Amino acid sequence: MCGIVGYIGKREAYPILINGLKRLEYRGYDSAGVALFSDTIRTYKHRGKITDLEKYIYGKETNGVLGIGHTRWATHGVPNDVNAHPHTTETGDIVLVHNGIIENYATLKLFLEKKGHVFSSETDTEVLAHLIEEIRKEEKGDFPSIVQIALQKVSGAYAIAVLSLKDPGILVVAKKGSPLVVGVGEKELYVASDPYPLAEYTKRVIYLEDGEIAALFHDGRIEMRTSTYESKTPHIHVLDIELERLEKSGFEHFMQKEIHEQPRAVRDSLRGRLYSVEDALLNLGGIQSVQEKLFTAGRYTFLGCGTSWHAGLIGKKIFEDLLRISSHVEYASEFRYGNPIVGENEIFFGISQSGETADTLAAMQCAKEHGGTVVGICNVVGSSIARMADAGLYTHAGPEIGVASTKAFTTQIATLLLLGLYITQKRKIIDDKNIKKILRELSNIPEKIEKILTADDSIRDIAKKYKNAKNALYLGRGYGFPVALEGALKLKEISYIHAEGYPAAEMKHGPIALVDEYMPVVVIALEGPSYEKIMSNAEEIRARKGKIIAIVNEGDTRFQNVADDCIEIPKTEDLLSPLLSVIPLQLFAYHIAVLRGCDVDRPRNLAKSVTVE
Ligand code: G6P
């Protein structure tokens, strides 16, 4: 949520900042701005997307080998030019960008107003600029020390990059609760909210820890201090990101590309871990340090938000079906404030694509404080959740840029399946013969996803019929229910059609009142334990003139008389079925959104990485 960038070195900062902001745009896109330091600090900010900012800046002075930039997702104050970052003071001395929320901003603002500061925006961020300026009047010390003293007075979350007119050769960055990465080049340094914008300039990065502050200099020097003011030698990590993964590669949208990447993404999730199907050998290195706890746990709990929470619902079912041990799934935001009861020997899986979602991070911290063992299931390597967890598995989906999550979801499920099977095997709950059967089928899943993707055009034809719907219902049972929730979420996120996912039988307890001839109802009707029941639910919809789009197994003709449209997917094991049944729902939502002219990769009001609670 909000993206920040910075550059200090020998080159012109402006193109580097704009480039970085474009790569971070999925974190927020309601306004953007840059500040460039040459003879003075020039700040340009504008409502709208990065391209609007570029148009606004066109023809203006953009010199400077030091600069900062920001793309905003509004928290305090409407999206407009004034509330856009960077923010400054009346004197223009301090100029900064910020990601996070300053929770005590109202108190600080009152204090600063009494001191004579005049505010121009409605943001919490502006308070920080005034506070740093005020502290500089009262305290002695170099610029980074002044920033650090100011930050001690702040509660909430921040990642900031700060310039001062009085200190032309320094870029100061700091973080607490929001992510910040420094890229180390040849006598030049980069700053970004996540590593993706850095990948085209350098592979060497430093992840700041909470409370840390760093002063960056033109010659590439870094002075880093911990929260207790002690100097620290930065630890350099080497990035493993292929640049082409950050491009659309011929697709119209990132979301479309990411849907079509799923066979590769799921293969990458399984690679090396599904070691030998025939010998039922699994190799999950990332969890070795907590193996014994995993194998003896009395309870497994899944934490997440949004799509990752849906993956958690599937994880719970997989674990209960395989292990026959009580498992739970919690919204991270509810868990962290819910006075949780943490069982002895309880394992918590924090599921998160970004690894930065504030609620998931805090829920995991809370679980840890209550004595739980926390295991991260993340996509972004080196992310905060990955670093704070006791152990973890990366999902290896590759960078996911589209705001609506797709390949992150299927790779989360693949990873949870491996994990569930591994624990089941070690706990000797099912025999290797059955494990092999599931593993064999799991290894066929990427190919089956490829097959579903060939139906792209026919799914677009179906989407054309329903593109003007105002509401939609998604129904499923068993493993089909979380998939129904995910299908409904995809549709509402990117097409703005109101959509609900329901357990098919629950439909009779309310939603059926909404069904009429204008209501499309997507029914996940795969062969399995509840096939006949789902068929009856579909008949009930049809009797009320609802339009039915059924997801059925290949060759199943029984739904043809009930449904208006059928989308066929290959057969698989019940517990693997979400990996296939979600694909047509992603394509359906994608095509509807495109047909409605929506900005698929940047849906209104949303952001990909939600770093505020
Ligand atoms: C936002 C994104 C969703 C994502 C959710 C959780 O709402 O738009 O796509 O599912 O955050 O994000 P995480 O990175 O923790 O999976």
XYZ file of C-alpha atoms and ligand atoms in Angstrom:
629
model
C 0.000 0.000 0.000
C 1.751 3.108 -1.333
C 5.093 2.644 -3.014
C 8.200 4.682 -2.324
C 11.390 4.973 -4.367
C 14.643 6.884 -4.046
C 17.950 7.322 -5.821
C 21.318 8.832 -4.954
C 24.389 8.542 -7.177
C 25.834 10.019 -10.333
C 22.992 9.598 -12.784
C 19.878 11.670 -13.364
C 17.406 10.470 -10.762
C 14.151 11.358 -12.559
C 13.945 8.497 -15.110
C 15.020 6.000 -12.440
C 12.320 7.239 -10.064
C 9.577 7.155 -12.711
C 10.618 3.704 -13.810
C 10.568 2.491 -10.216
C 7.172 4.043 -9.541
C 5.724 2.265 -12.571
C 6.968 -1.035 -11.184
C 5.422 -0.211 -7.803
C 2.155 1.127 -9.156
C 0.267 -1.991 -8.042
C 0.789 -0.785 -4.471
C -1.436 2.260 -5.051
C -2.314 4.504 -7.925
C -4.511 7.409 -6.871
C -1.775 10.039 -7.045
C 1.987 10.210 -7.433
C 4.891 12.576 -7.033
C 8.644 13.058 -7.098
C 11.132 15.444 -5.484
C 14.446 16.109 -7.228
C 17.444 17.671 -5.556
C 19.838 19.769 -7.686
C 20.449 23.444 -6.822
C 17.230 23.254 -4.812
C 14.540 20.631 -4.175
C 11.850 20.618 -6.890
C 8.676 18.757 -6.034
C 6.078 17.652 -8.601
C 2.942 15.803 -7.613
C -0.303 15.042 -9.320
C -3.571 13.208 -8.861
C -3.917 10.010 -10.915
C -1.523 7.420 -12.247
C 2.203 7.659 -12.947
C 1.532 8.455 -16.615
C -0.532 11.482 -15.481
C 2.418 12.624 -13.372
C 4.768 12.209 -16.340
C 2.486 14.329 -18.538
C 2.339 16.968 -15.824
C 6.129 17.077 -15.473
C 6.779 17.056 -19.225
C 8.867 20.102 -20.219
C 9.669 21.037 -16.612
C 13.080 21.032 -14.915
C 13.990 17.501 -13.798
C 17.725 17.794 -13.060
C 19.185 16.093 -10.024
C 21.210 13.055 -9.080
C 19.273 12.684 -5.835
C 15.526 12.203 -5.586
C 12.541 10.456 -4.041
C 9.166 9.375 -5.404
C 5.814 8.004 -4.267
C 2.694 6.347 -5.615
C -0.219 6.693 -3.223
C -3.129 4.640 -1.909
C -5.061 7.186 0.130
C -5.573 6.643 3.853
C -5.818 10.160 5.332
C -7.209 12.711 2.912
C -8.834 12.328 -0.494
C -6.711 11.587 -3.548
C -5.786 15.036 -4.892
C -2.674 17.021 -5.821
C -2.188 18.515 -2.348
C -2.456 15.217 -0.482
C -0.090 13.490 -2.917
C 3.460 12.875 -1.674
C 6.213 14.153 -1.332
C 5.248 16.365 1.592
C 7.143 19.319 2.923
C 6.938 22.265 5.340
C 6.452 26.029 4.834
C 10.242 26.480 4.753
C 10.631 23.653 2.254
C 13.600 22.300 4.200
C 12.320 18.773 4.820
C 10.800 16.826 1.915
C 9.668 13.256 2.393
C 7.670 10.305 1.110
C 5.986 7.828 3.419
C 4.281 4.454 3.308
C 2.246 3.450 6.375
C 0.074 5.270 8.903
C 1.165 7.696 11.625
C -1.404 6.772 14.248
C -0.712 9.664 16.647
C -0.674 12.241 13.862
C -3.585 14.239 15.328
C -1.770 14.763 18.660
C 1.483 15.611 16.914
C -0.295 18.019 14.584
C -1.865 19.884 17.494
C 1.516 20.135 19.204
C 3.181 21.408 16.013
C 0.399 23.891 15.261
C 0.921 25.371 18.712
C 4.566 25.798 17.738
C 3.430 27.774 14.702
C 3.553 25.151 11.954
C 0.994 25.581 9.201
C -0.244 22.474 7.417
C -1.346 22.357 3.823
C -2.620 18.774 3.361
C -5.013 16.456 5.205
C -2.447 13.673 5.423
C -0.841 12.047 8.426
C 2.469 12.132 6.530
C 2.854 15.902 6.466
C 3.134 15.822 10.259
C 6.415 13.926 9.913
C 8.031 16.646 7.795
C 7.067 19.338 10.328
C 8.115 17.158 13.240
C 11.602 16.584 11.812
C 11.955 20.313 11.197
C 10.846 21.102 14.750
C 13.206 18.546 16.295
C 16.076 20.055 14.322
C 15.421 23.379 16.112
C 15.557 21.709 19.521
C 18.153 18.965 19.243
C 21.770 18.760 18.189
C 23.071 16.083 15.843
C 23.478 15.231 12.193
C 20.477 14.949 9.885
C 19.986 11.161 10.277
C 20.055 11.528 14.086
C 17.428 14.267 13.933
C 15.192 12.042 11.791
C 15.677 9.173 14.205
C 14.788 11.293 17.246
C 11.649 12.492 15.457
C 10.661 8.936 14.613
C 10.874 7.944 18.282
C 7.895 10.245 18.878
C 5.793 8.532 16.263
C 3.465 5.585 16.740
C 2.196 3.576 13.815
C 3.903 2.219 10.742
C 6.282 3.895 8.376
C 8.790 3.464 5.628
C 10.184 6.866 4.715
C 12.716 8.504 2.423
C 13.692 12.053 3.450
C 15.615 14.922 1.872
C 16.771 18.127 3.523
C 17.724 21.333 1.752
C 20.380 21.833 4.397
C 21.973 18.430 3.649
C 22.343 18.217 -0.114
C 24.369 15.009 -0.234
C 22.257 12.663 1.909
C 19.162 10.553 1.442
C 17.811 9.285 4.755
C 15.583 6.210 4.875
C 13.953 4.455 7.826
C 11.339 1.815 8.465
C 9.029 0.370 11.078
C 6.196 -1.918 10.126
C 6.264 -1.046 6.406
C 8.773 -2.550 4.004
C 11.869 -0.826 2.642
C 14.715 -2.163 0.550
C 17.988 -0.456 -0.440
C 19.608 -1.494 -3.720
C 23.392 -1.307 -3.828
C 24.911 -0.307 -7.182
C 28.356 0.851 -8.275
C 28.740 4.090 -6.301
C 24.994 4.620 -6.388
C 22.114 3.522 -4.188
C 18.444 2.866 -4.844
C 15.485 2.700 -2.507
C 12.141 0.967 -3.010
C 9.232 -0.521 -1.109
C 9.957 -3.937 -2.583
C 12.810 -5.448 -4.573
C 11.053 -5.511 -7.983
C 11.981 -1.963 -9.080
C 15.586 -2.606 -8.081
C 16.043 -5.757 -10.136
C 16.920 -3.973 -13.370
C 19.685 -1.941 -11.702
C 21.245 -4.263 -9.172
C 20.896 -7.692 -7.643
C 22.445 -6.610 -4.316
C 19.910 -5.450 -1.763
C 19.624 -4.617 1.913
C 16.350 -5.185 3.760
C 15.954 -2.661 6.557
C 14.645 -4.084 9.821
C 12.081 -2.338 12.024
C 13.485 0.691 13.812
C 16.548 0.909 11.575
C 17.624 4.041 9.780
C 20.181 4.494 6.999
C 21.953 7.516 5.554
C 22.797 7.033 1.880
C 25.539 9.061 0.170
C 26.447 9.933 -3.433
C 29.562 7.760 -3.429
C 27.536 4.665 -2.535
C 28.390 4.803 1.158
C 25.745 3.631 3.635
C 25.659 4.491 7.320
C 23.161 2.308 9.084
C 21.929 2.483 12.671
C 19.732 0.212 14.718
C 16.735 1.383 16.752
C 19.111 1.762 19.710
C 21.377 4.158 17.779
C 24.169 1.619 17.350
C 25.888 1.543 13.995
C 25.365 -1.618 11.980
C 27.159 -3.193 9.015
C 24.496 -3.785 6.389
C 23.853 -7.361 5.357
C 23.660 -7.684 1.576
C 21.259 -10.200 0.016
C 21.454 -11.285 -3.605
C 18.207 -11.060 -5.570
C 17.052 -13.853 -7.811
C 14.515 -12.126 -10.060
C 14.397 -12.543 -13.827
C 13.571 -9.225 -15.461
C 11.228 -10.681 -18.053
C 9.026 -11.880 -15.208
C 8.327 -8.206 -14.503
C 7.086 -7.497 -18.046
C 3.751 -8.238 -19.710
C 5.546 -10.337 -22.367
C 2.999 -9.756 -25.110
C -0.109 -10.111 -22.937
C -2.537 -7.243 -22.683
C -2.556 -7.241 -18.889
C -0.399 -8.613 -16.075
C -3.433 -10.468 -14.749
C -3.912 -12.217 -18.091
C -0.226 -13.118 -18.218
C -0.327 -14.419 -14.661
C -3.409 -16.570 -15.315
C -1.610 -18.120 -18.285
C 1.596 -18.584 -16.316
C -0.054 -20.955 -13.854
C 1.141 -24.230 -15.382
C 4.726 -22.948 -15.056
C 4.109 -21.432 -11.622
C 2.629 -24.638 -10.175
C 5.490 -26.654 -11.711
C 7.953 -24.303 -9.991
C 6.132 -24.779 -6.690
C 6.467 -28.531 -6.985
C 9.977 -28.571 -8.446
C 12.540 -30.210 -6.194
C 9.951 -30.749 -3.492
C 7.965 -33.450 -5.204
C 11.205 -35.358 -5.337
C 10.085 -38.766 -6.522
C 6.477 -39.712 -7.134
C 7.229 -43.409 -7.441
C 9.067 -43.500 -4.106
C 6.632 -41.044 -2.469
C 9.600 -38.829 -1.614
C 8.986 -35.241 -0.619
C 11.701 -32.745 0.151
C 10.629 -29.598 2.016
C 13.858 -27.966 3.150
C 12.337 -24.700 4.387
C 10.545 -26.339 7.305
C 13.347 -28.542 8.584
C 14.013 -26.402 11.641
C 10.448 -26.915 12.907
C 9.888 -30.456 11.598
C 9.413 -32.100 14.941
C 6.863 -29.503 16.004
C 5.034 -29.946 12.696
C 4.874 -33.711 13.144
C 3.589 -33.567 16.706
C 1.324 -30.515 16.540
C -2.074 -30.804 18.173
C -3.655 -28.167 15.989
C -2.945 -26.332 12.726
C -4.229 -22.823 12.084
C -4.112 -20.905 8.816
C -3.914 -17.095 8.831
C -4.330 -14.781 5.868
C -6.296 -12.029 4.151
C -8.189 -11.855 0.855
C -7.253 -14.539 -1.626
C -4.657 -15.905 0.779
C -7.433 -16.457 3.328
C -9.295 -18.462 0.685
C -6.151 -20.561 0.227
C -6.231 -20.998 4.015
C -9.787 -22.364 3.819
C -8.556 -24.937 1.330
C -5.474 -25.651 3.482
C -7.696 -26.367 6.474
C -9.763 -28.825 4.463
C -6.694 -30.529 3.000
C -5.153 -30.908 6.467
C -8.342 -32.229 8.013
C -8.961 -34.642 5.153
C -5.412 -35.958 5.149
C -4.450 -35.731 8.808
C -7.804 -36.035 10.570
C -6.577 -33.370 13.006
C -8.652 -30.338 13.868
C -7.521 -27.344 11.819
C -8.669 -23.752 11.770
C -8.576 -20.790 9.497
C -8.742 -17.215 10.710
C -8.888 -13.818 9.108
C -5.559 -12.336 10.215
C -7.229 -9.023 11.080
C -9.709 -10.739 13.427
C -7.191 -13.081 14.981
C -4.742 -10.366 16.004
C -7.330 -8.455 18.040
C -9.420 -11.467 19.006
C -7.845 -12.479 22.325
C -6.687 -15.722 20.715
C -6.522 -19.044 22.475
C -3.311 -20.654 21.331
C -3.144 -24.370 21.976
C -0.074 -26.078 23.276
C 1.793 -27.413 20.302
C -0.070 -25.274 17.792
C 1.310 -24.464 14.354
C 0.271 -21.310 12.520
C 0.656 -21.003 8.778
C 0.769 -17.357 7.684
C -0.228 -17.309 4.030
C 0.663 -14.212 2.038
C 1.637 -13.520 -1.549
C 3.462 -10.299 -0.722
C 4.697 -11.338 2.692
C 3.975 -7.742 3.752
C 0.263 -7.683 4.589
C 0.148 -5.774 7.872
C -2.634 -7.850 9.442
C -1.076 -11.192 8.532
C 2.299 -10.073 9.835
C 0.755 -8.858 13.093
C -1.382 -12.011 13.479
C 1.742 -14.134 13.143
C 3.567 -12.004 15.680
C 0.601 -12.387 18.007
C 0.566 -16.183 17.523
C 4.280 -16.278 18.274
C 3.873 -14.191 21.429
C 1.209 -16.647 22.622
C 3.633 -19.543 22.222
C 2.701 -20.772 18.746
C 5.165 -21.823 16.058
C 4.748 -19.735 12.901
C 5.424 -20.963 9.398
C 5.330 -18.561 6.444
C 3.831 -19.513 3.083
C 4.969 -16.535 0.997
C 5.700 -15.700 -2.587
C 8.011 -12.697 -2.239
C 11.468 -13.817 -1.222
C 12.960 -11.859 1.675
C 9.590 -10.314 2.606
C 8.791 -9.343 6.197
C 6.653 -12.432 6.885
C 9.286 -14.710 5.388
C 11.876 -13.121 7.661
C 9.862 -13.157 10.879
C 8.548 -16.725 10.577
C 10.174 -19.597 12.476
C 10.364 -21.455 9.174
C 8.628 -21.330 5.832
C 8.112 -22.360 2.262
C 8.180 -20.017 -0.704
C 5.440 -20.639 -3.226
C 7.685 -19.760 -6.225
C 4.900 -18.204 -8.276
C 7.303 -15.507 -9.518
C 6.445 -11.791 -9.324
C 2.678 -11.234 -9.281
C 1.921 -7.698 -10.448
C -1.819 -7.782 -11.266
C -3.725 -6.574 -8.214
C -6.159 -9.500 -8.427
C -4.243 -12.523 -7.228
C -4.238 -15.581 -9.516
C -1.037 -17.604 -9.739
C -0.242 -16.790 -6.122
C -3.457 -18.619 -5.151
C -2.810 -21.826 -7.092
C 0.800 -22.002 -5.922
C -0.306 -21.460 -2.322
C -2.651 -24.434 -2.689
C 0.075 -26.555 -4.308
C 2.446 -25.689 -1.459
C -0.164 -26.447 1.216
C -0.876 -29.781 -0.456
C 2.807 -30.732 -0.345
C 2.975 -29.660 3.257
C -0.161 -31.597 4.211
C 1.070 -34.711 2.416
C 4.520 -34.441 3.973
C 3.159 -34.174 7.511
C 0.658 -36.956 6.835
C 3.442 -39.197 5.615
C 5.685 -38.466 8.580
C 2.829 -38.982 11.004
C 2.095 -42.250 9.214
C -1.563 -41.383 8.846
C -2.007 -42.652 5.316
C 0.133 -45.220 3.567
C 2.610 -44.492 0.807
C 0.368 -46.154 -1.779
C -2.285 -43.497 -1.272
C 0.286 -40.727 -1.045
C 1.781 -41.856 -4.374
C -1.656 -41.774 -5.964
C -2.154 -38.146 -4.906
C 1.407 -37.156 -5.834
C 1.051 -38.719 -9.281
C -2.093 -36.720 -9.838
C -0.499 -33.566 -8.429
C 2.342 -33.856 -10.929
C -0.264 -33.942 -13.737
C -1.955 -30.741 -12.569
C 0.180 -28.242 -14.603
C -0.707 -30.078 -17.819
C -4.381 -30.081 -16.879
C -4.272 -26.339 -16.203
C -2.736 -25.893 -19.673
C -5.706 -27.746 -21.129
C -8.225 -25.502 -19.335
C -6.419 -22.425 -20.622
C -7.104 -23.514 -24.206
C -10.787 -22.782 -23.485
C -9.922 -19.086 -23.075
C -11.842 -17.958 -26.200
C -14.973 -19.906 -25.370
C -14.927 -18.531 -21.807
C -14.696 -15.033 -23.306
C -17.794 -15.826 -25.408
C -19.657 -16.834 -22.259
C -18.431 -13.670 -20.514
C -19.962 -11.555 -23.309
C -23.435 -12.783 -22.299
C -23.048 -11.732 -18.681
C -20.955 -8.592 -18.907
C -23.871 -6.322 -18.007
C -24.933 -8.255 -14.903
C -25.360 -6.226 -11.727
C -24.996 -9.153 -9.334
C -23.623 -12.660 -9.499
C -23.714 -15.686 -7.249
C -21.050 -18.389 -6.981
C -21.980 -21.719 -5.402
C -19.908 -24.718 -4.397
C -19.737 -27.470 -1.814
C -16.734 -29.001 -0.075
C -13.613 -27.902 -1.933
C -15.896 -26.033 -4.310
C -17.001 -23.564 -1.614
C -13.686 -21.687 -1.107
C -13.298 -21.710 -4.884
C -16.752 -20.106 -5.157
C -15.596 -17.413 -2.716
C -12.449 -16.835 -4.759
C -14.387 -16.705 -8.048
C -16.766 -14.110 -6.586
C -13.853 -12.088 -5.205
C -12.139 -12.031 -8.610
C -15.301 -10.782 -10.307
C -16.054 -8.025 -7.805
C -12.433 -6.861 -7.554
C -11.879 -6.192 -11.220
C -15.314 -5.784 -12.860
C -17.170 -4.052 -9.956
C -20.091 -6.458 -10.349
C -21.430 -7.324 -6.924
C -20.738 -11.031 -6.399
C -21.154 -13.435 -3.483
C -19.724 -16.884 -2.920
C -21.876 -19.286 -0.905
C -21.919 -22.908 0.137
C -24.500 -24.189 -2.352
C -26.990 -25.376 0.267
C -26.815 -22.100 2.225
C -28.135 -20.353 -0.860
C -31.621 -21.281 0.300
C -31.156 -19.257 3.474
C -31.112 -15.871 1.836
C -29.374 -15.406 -1.495
C -32.052 -17.305 -3.386
C -34.293 -14.281 -2.797
C -32.055 -12.371 -5.197
C -32.310 -14.881 -8.021
C -34.212 -13.755 -11.108
C -33.718 -13.953 -14.860
C -30.909 -11.374 -14.677
C -28.814 -13.202 -12.084
C -25.877 -15.290 -13.338
C -25.104 -18.122 -10.936
C -21.781 -19.906 -11.303
C -22.064 -23.448 -9.970
C -19.000 -25.597 -9.303
C -20.464 -28.975 -10.140
C -17.597 -31.436 -10.245
C -18.090 -35.160 -9.887
C -17.518 -36.157 -6.298
C -19.254 -36.647 -2.980
C -21.766 -33.821 -3.407
C -22.463 -33.947 -7.120
C -26.155 -34.914 -6.818
C -26.741 -32.271 -4.150
C -25.192 -29.560 -6.293
C -27.368 -30.675 -9.195
C -30.473 -30.189 -6.996
C -29.272 -26.724 -5.955
C -28.798 -25.817 -9.609
C -32.334 -27.015 -10.374
C -33.620 -24.736 -7.618
C -31.876 -21.789 -9.270
C -33.196 -22.740 -12.671
C -36.759 -22.985 -11.334
C -36.380 -19.306 -10.413
C -35.103 -18.399 -13.876
C -31.518 -17.770 -12.783
C -28.843 -18.155 -15.466
C -26.487 -21.019 -14.662
C -22.862 -21.296 -15.664
C -21.654 -24.703 -14.548
C -18.065 -25.827 -14.073
C -18.246 -29.545 -14.816
C -15.878 -32.401 -15.493
C -14.917 -33.312 -19.024
C -17.508 -35.493 -20.686
C -20.203 -34.806 -18.091
C -23.323 -34.084 -20.125
C -25.803 -34.260 -17.256
C -25.653 -30.539 -16.566
C -26.413 -29.557 -20.124
C -30.155 -29.529 -19.475
C -29.794 -27.553 -16.269
C -27.123 -24.989 -17.132
C -27.162 -22.194 -19.701
C -23.427 -22.639 -20.164
C -21.050 -25.418 -19.175
C -17.275 -25.089 -18.870
C -15.495 -28.431 -18.801
C -12.336 -29.112 -16.810
C -10.297 -32.342 -16.521
C -11.040 -34.786 -13.723
C -8.793 -34.971 -10.705
C -8.762 -35.987 -7.038
C -11.287 -34.075 -4.935
C -8.587 -32.417 -2.786
C -6.706 -31.222 -5.871
C -9.820 -29.898 -7.601
C -9.423 -26.206 -6.514
C -6.216 -26.071 -8.573
C -8.330 -26.650 -11.675
C -11.794 -25.283 -10.898
C -10.511 -21.786 -10.080
C -8.907 -21.329 -13.525
C -12.128 -20.821 -15.544
C -13.400 -18.467 -12.825
C -10.269 -16.318 -13.146
C -10.671 -16.206 -16.933
C -14.394 -15.451 -16.660
C -13.771 -12.498 -14.309
C -10.890 -11.262 -16.444
C -12.900 -11.247 -19.675
C -15.952 -9.635 -18.083
C -13.767 -6.849 -16.679
C -12.049 -6.269 -20.032
C -15.400 -6.260 -21.856
C -16.680 -3.670 -19.377
C -13.635 -1.486 -20.066
C -12.231 -1.798 -16.531
C -8.578 -1.225 -15.674
C -7.917 -4.869 -14.882
C -4.444 -4.500 -13.377
C -5.335 -1.428 -11.333
C -8.891 -1.852 -10.062
C -10.304 1.169 -8.304
C -9.672 1.608 -4.572
C -7.546 -1.539 -4.298
C -3.857 -2.080 -3.777
C -1.867 -5.254 -4.075
C 0.176 -4.993 -0.957
C -1.895 -3.907 2.033
C 0.643 -2.599 4.518
C -1.869 -0.743 6.680
C -4.363 -2.469 8.940
C -4.891 -7.427 -1.203
C -4.723 -7.957 -2.616
C -5.257 -9.385 -2.691
C -4.560 -10.274 -1.676
C -4.651 -9.673 -0.268
C -3.709 -10.401 0.691
O -6.228 -7.295 -0.898
O -5.412 -7.133 -3.527
O -5.035 -9.901 -3.995
O -5.145 -11.531 -1.677
O -4.244 -8.309 -0.270
O -2.398 -10.173 0.268
P -1.188 -11.120 0.552
O -0.022 -10.442 -0.112
O -1.034 -11.182 2.031
O -1.495 -12.429 -0.044
